Short mmCIF file of C-alpha atoms in Angstrom, two decimals:
data_model
loop_
_atom_site.label_atom_id
_atom_site.label_comp_id
_atom_site.label_asym_id
_atom_site.label_seq_id
_atom_site.Cartn_x
_atom_site.Cartn_y
_atom_site.Cartn_z
CA LYS Z 459 -28.52 2.70 -30.32
CA LEU Z 460 -27.40 -0.43 -28.48
CA ALA Z 461 -29.19 -2.81 -30.87
CA ILE Z 462 -27.61 -1.07 -33.87
CA LEU Z 463 -24.14 -1.15 -32.31
CA ALA Z 464 -24.58 -4.82 -31.42
CA SER Z 465 -25.44 -5.63 -35.05
CA MET Z 466 -22.37 -3.77 -36.26
CA ALA Z 467 -20.12 -5.48 -33.71
CA PHE Z 468 -21.35 -9.06 -33.96
CA GLY Z 469 -23.06 -9.26 -37.35
CA SER Z 470 -26.34 -10.10 -35.62
CA ARG Z 471 -29.80 -9.31 -36.93
CA LEU Z 472 -31.38 -6.26 -35.33
CA ASP Z 473 -33.40 -7.22 -32.26
CA PHE Z 474 -34.82 -4.14 -30.55
CA GLY Z 475 -37.21 -6.26 -28.46
CA GLY Z 476 -34.31 -8.28 -27.03
CA VAL Z 477 -32.82 -5.27 -25.23
CA GLU Z 478 -33.28 -5.44 -21.45
CA CYS Z 479 -33.98 -1.90 -20.24
CA GLU Z 480 -33.86 -0.50 -16.73
CA GLY Z 481 -33.76 3.22 -16.08
CA ILE Z 482 -32.40 5.29 -13.21
CA ALA Z 483 -35.72 5.87 -11.43
CA ARG Z 484 -34.82 3.52 -8.56
CA VAL Z 485 -31.34 4.97 -8.01
CA ARG Z 486 -31.40 7.12 -4.87
CA ALA Z 487 -29.29 10.17 -4.15
CA ALA Z 488 -27.78 8.16 -1.28
CA ASP Z 489 -26.37 5.64 -3.78
CA ILE Z 490 -24.06 8.28 -5.25
CA PRO Z 491 -21.90 8.85 -2.13
CA GLN Z 492 -21.97 5.10 -1.43
CA ALA Z 493 -20.51 4.45 -4.87
CA GLU Z 494 -18.00 7.26 -4.33
CA ARG Z 495 -16.89 5.69 -1.05
CA LEU Z 496 -16.30 2.39 -2.81
CA GLY Z 497 -14.32 4.01 -5.64
CA TYR Z 498 -17.01 4.08 -8.33
CA VAL Z 499 -19.38 6.40 -10.15
CA ILE Z 500 -22.87 5.51 -11.36
CA ARG Z 501 -23.48 5.53 -15.10
CA LEU Z 502 -26.35 4.36 -17.30
CA VAL Z 503 -24.56 1.78 -19.45
CA GLY Z 504 -25.64 -0.08 -22.58
CA MET Z 505 -23.88 -3.42 -22.88
CA ALA Z 506 -23.85 -6.07 -25.62
CA ASP Z 507 -22.01 -9.37 -25.61
CA CYS Z 508 -22.18 -12.82 -27.21
CA GLU Z 509 -22.16 -16.13 -25.40
CA PRO Z 510 -22.64 -19.76 -26.47
CA GLY Z 511 -26.15 -21.13 -26.13
CA GLU Z 512 -27.12 -24.54 -24.81
CA ASP Z 513 -28.13 -25.56 -28.34
CA GLY Z 514 -24.64 -24.89 -29.66
CA GLY Z 515 -25.64 -21.58 -31.25
CA VAL Z 516 -24.69 -18.05 -30.24
CA ARG Z 517 -26.84 -15.93 -27.95
CA LEU Z 518 -26.79 -12.15 -27.76
CA LEU Z 519 -26.97 -10.23 -24.49
CA GLN Z 520 -28.28 -6.66 -24.81
CA ARG Z 521 -29.02 -4.60 -21.73
CA VAL Z 522 -29.26 -0.98 -20.67
CA LYS Z 523 -29.16 -0.33 -16.93
CA PRO Z 524 -27.36 1.74 -14.29
CA CYS Z 525 -24.00 0.27 -13.30
CA LEU Z 526 -21.08 1.10 -11.04
CA VAL Z 527 -18.02 2.13 -13.06
CA PRO Z 528 -14.50 2.38 -11.58
CA LYS Z 529 -13.19 5.93 -11.49
CA GLY Z 530 -10.29 4.93 -13.74
CA HIS Z 531 -12.56 3.49 -16.45
CA PRO Z 532 -13.11 5.62 -19.61
CA LEU Z 533 -16.90 5.60 -19.10
CA ALA Z 534 -16.49 7.23 -15.68
CA HIS Z 535 -15.45 10.51 -17.31
CA VAL Z 536 -18.31 10.80 -19.81
CA THR Z 537 -20.57 13.70 -18.84
CA GLY Z 538 -23.28 15.91 -20.29
CA ALA Z 539 -24.47 15.17 -23.82
CA THR Z 540 -21.28 13.30 -24.69
CA ASN Z 541 -21.59 9.63 -25.70
CA ALA Z 542 -18.81 7.06 -25.52
CA VAL Z 543 -18.50 3.52 -26.86
CA VAL Z 544 -15.96 1.09 -25.41
CA ALA Z 545 -15.18 -2.00 -27.48
CA GLU Z 546 -13.20 -4.94 -26.10
CA GLY Z 547 -11.40 -7.08 -28.70
CA ASN Z 548 -9.54 -10.35 -28.19
CA PHE Z 549 -6.40 -8.95 -29.79
CA SER Z 550 -7.03 -5.21 -30.06
CA GLY Z 551 -7.72 -4.73 -26.37
CA ARG Z 552 -9.89 -1.83 -25.25
CA LEU Z 553 -10.91 0.80 -27.81
CA LEU Z 554 -12.69 4.05 -26.95
CA PHE Z 555 -14.85 6.10 -29.32
CA GLN Z 556 -16.20 9.35 -27.89
CA GLY Z 557 -18.09 12.34 -29.24
CA ALA Z 558 -21.14 14.56 -29.00
CA GLY Z 559 -24.28 12.49 -28.67
CA ALA Z 560 -26.94 15.17 -28.99
CA GLY Z 561 -27.53 18.68 -30.28
CA GLY Z 562 -28.44 20.31 -33.56
CA GLY Z 563 -24.88 20.72 -34.84
CA PRO Z 564 -23.64 17.14 -34.28
CA THR Z 565 -26.90 15.64 -35.61
CA ALA Z 566 -26.91 17.84 -38.72
CA SER Z 567 -23.25 16.99 -39.36
CA ALA Z 568 -23.94 13.24 -39.28
CA VAL Z 569 -27.02 13.51 -41.52
CA VAL Z 570 -25.28 15.72 -44.09
CA ALA Z 571 -22.25 13.39 -44.13
CA ASP Z 572 -24.55 10.47 -44.99
CA LEU Z 573 -26.29 12.48 -47.72
CA ILE Z 574 -22.93 13.41 -49.27
CA ASP Z 575 -21.83 9.74 -49.28
CA ILE Z 576 -25.09 8.76 -51.00
CA ALA Z 577 -24.74 11.54 -53.59
CA ARG Z 578 -21.18 10.42 -54.37
CA GLY Z 579 -22.22 6.79 -54.61
CA GLU Z 580 -19.90 5.92 -51.73
CA ALA Z 581 -22.52 4.52 -49.37
CA GLY Z 582 -21.72 0.96 -48.36
CA ALA Z 583 -23.60 -1.66 -46.38
CA PRO Z 584 -24.75 -0.02 -43.13
CA PHE Z 585 -23.60 -3.01 -41.06
CA SER Z 586 -20.47 -3.69 -43.14
CA VAL Z 587 -22.38 -6.62 -44.68
CA PRO Z 588 -25.75 -6.77 -46.50
CA VAL Z 589 -28.69 -6.80 -44.09
CA ALA Z 590 -29.76 -10.20 -45.48
CA ASP Z 591 -26.45 -11.67 -44.26
CA LEU Z 592 -26.99 -10.64 -40.63
CA VAL Z 593 -27.31 -13.70 -38.40
CA PRO Z 594 -30.36 -14.06 -36.14
CA MET Z 595 -29.31 -14.60 -32.53
CA GLY Z 596 -31.65 -15.45 -29.69
CA PRO Z 597 -31.47 -13.50 -26.43
CA ALA Z 598 -28.88 -14.65 -23.90
CA GLU Z 599 -29.75 -15.45 -20.31
CA GLY Z 600 -28.21 -12.65 -18.25
CA GLY Z 601 -27.99 -14.90 -15.20
CA ASN Z 602 -25.12 -16.79 -16.84
CA ARG Z 603 -22.84 -13.76 -16.58
CA THR Z 604 -20.37 -13.56 -13.74
CA GLY Z 605 -19.22 -10.39 -12.05
CA ARG Z 606 -19.36 -8.30 -8.91
CA THR Z 607 -22.62 -6.68 -7.86
CA TYR Z 608 -23.55 -3.65 -5.74
CA LEU Z 609 -26.65 -4.22 -3.63
CA ARG Z 610 -28.55 -1.53 -1.76
CA PHE Z 611 -31.21 -2.33 0.82
CA THR Z 612 -33.51 0.07 2.64
CA VAL Z 613 -34.62 -1.70 5.81
CA ALA Z 614 -36.48 -1.12 9.04
CA ASP Z 615 -34.26 -0.25 11.98
CA ARG Z 616 -34.77 -3.31 14.17
CA PRO Z 617 -32.75 -6.32 15.39
CA GLY Z 618 -32.32 -9.35 13.12
CA VAL Z 619 -32.64 -7.61 9.77
CA LEU Z 620 -28.95 -7.87 8.89
CA ALA Z 621 -28.93 -11.55 9.84
CA GLU Z 622 -31.93 -12.13 7.55
CA MET Z 623 -30.11 -10.50 4.63
CA THR Z 624 -26.83 -12.35 5.12
CA ALA Z 625 -28.68 -15.67 5.51
CA ALA Z 626 -30.35 -15.16 2.12
CA MET Z 627 -26.97 -14.38 0.56
CA ARG Z 628 -25.50 -17.55 2.10
CA ASP Z 629 -28.37 -19.74 0.90
CA ALA Z 630 -28.08 -18.37 -2.65
CA GLY Z 631 -24.31 -18.81 -2.77
CA VAL Z 632 -23.50 -15.09 -2.78
CA SER Z 633 -20.26 -14.15 -1.05
CA ILE Z 634 -20.18 -10.68 0.54
CA GLU Z 635 -17.04 -8.65 -0.15
CA SER Z 636 -17.92 -5.53 1.83
CA LEU Z 637 -20.85 -4.07 3.73
CA ILE Z 638 -21.69 -0.49 4.70
CA GLN Z 639 -24.49 0.46 7.08
CA GLU Z 640 -25.37 4.08 7.73
CA GLY Z 641 -25.79 5.47 11.24
CA ARG Z 642 -28.96 4.85 13.18
CA PRO Z 643 -31.88 7.16 12.30
CA GLU Z 644 -34.70 8.18 14.54
CA GLU Z 645 -36.28 5.19 16.28
CA GLY Z 646 -38.64 3.35 13.96
CA GLY Z 647 -37.05 4.83 10.85
CA GLU Z 648 -35.22 3.15 7.99
CA VAL Z 649 -31.55 2.28 7.52
CA LEU Z 650 -29.61 2.09 4.27
CA VAL Z 651 -27.36 -0.96 3.90
CA ALA Z 652 -25.01 -1.30 0.93
CA MET Z 653 -23.20 -4.51 -0.02
CA VAL Z 654 -20.70 -5.49 -2.67
CA ALA Z 655 -20.79 -9.16 -3.63
CA HIS Z 656 -17.71 -11.07 -4.74
CA GLU Z 657 -17.56 -12.18 -8.36
CA GLY Z 658 -20.16 -14.81 -9.10
CA PRO Z 659 -23.11 -15.69 -11.36
CA GLU Z 660 -25.81 -13.04 -11.59
CA ARG Z 661 -28.46 -15.73 -11.12
CA ASN Z 662 -27.21 -16.24 -7.55
CA VAL Z 663 -27.85 -12.58 -6.74
CA ARG Z 664 -31.33 -12.85 -8.27
CA GLN Z 665 -32.00 -15.93 -6.14
CA ALA Z 666 -30.94 -14.07 -2.98
CA LEU Z 667 -33.29 -11.18 -3.80
CA ASP Z 668 -36.10 -13.66 -4.49
CA LEU Z 669 -35.56 -15.18 -1.06
CA LEU Z 670 -35.91 -11.73 0.50
CA ALA Z 671 -38.93 -10.72 -1.58
CA GLY Z 672 -41.98 -9.92 0.50
CA SER Z 673 -40.05 -9.58 3.75
CA PRO Z 674 -41.60 -6.97 6.09
CA SER Z 675 -38.06 -5.89 7.00
CA PHE Z 676 -37.70 -3.93 3.76
CA THR Z 677 -39.20 -0.47 3.34
CA ASP Z 678 -38.30 -0.35 -0.37
CA ALA Z 679 -37.39 -2.88 -3.05
CA PRO Z 680 -33.64 -3.73 -3.10
CA LEU Z 681 -31.50 -2.31 -5.89
CA ALA Z 682 -28.82 -4.36 -7.67
CA MET Z 683 -26.26 -2.77 -10.00
CA GLN Z 684 -23.51 -4.65 -11.81
CA ILE Z 685 -19.94 -3.41 -11.44
CA ILE Z 686 -18.16 -2.76 -14.74
CA VAL Z 687 -14.50 -3.80 -14.97
#
């Protein structure tokens, strides 16, 4: 769905293999109240955007991954089988398209509508332009994007762990906006630490996580989720 929408929005050639995909398997139940406390909800979001490439061309970013969405954002109120598409235009501002995304009735309605258009000879180019006119765009480097990031760490309950984490953030150029640490568990257990990083390049967050990779302080791999604005 994301690759098709990206082609319609940007006139780019379909590139299913260029979609970065990350599911919700690593999202814990504990992340939900943490997001709530910070004023967000967790949603699986598909995002597409264009950015200039180093060669002077245009690169296409396509990714599907869980994100934190502000409670006042239109995507925060999408539930059940409903799908929503938010488009941001330079002059139009934010546009919201919402409707049923699954089910026999909605699917049959869409298919029959297409068949009727074909029978009437009213079917146009599926991407508003002929497929041959779609422009090939290479994949964009996601690390170039700037934004705020939610980070969740599951760590051993022992002295020095928090200092190790903040040192990695400092060395990677990641500024910490807020930090939440849950109460102490039974001795020798694990502690959940949640951070929100100030706006900055995503590559800096990746670098910080690389610096922490392999540390015996972590009982599970860290989770990073971008914050949608």
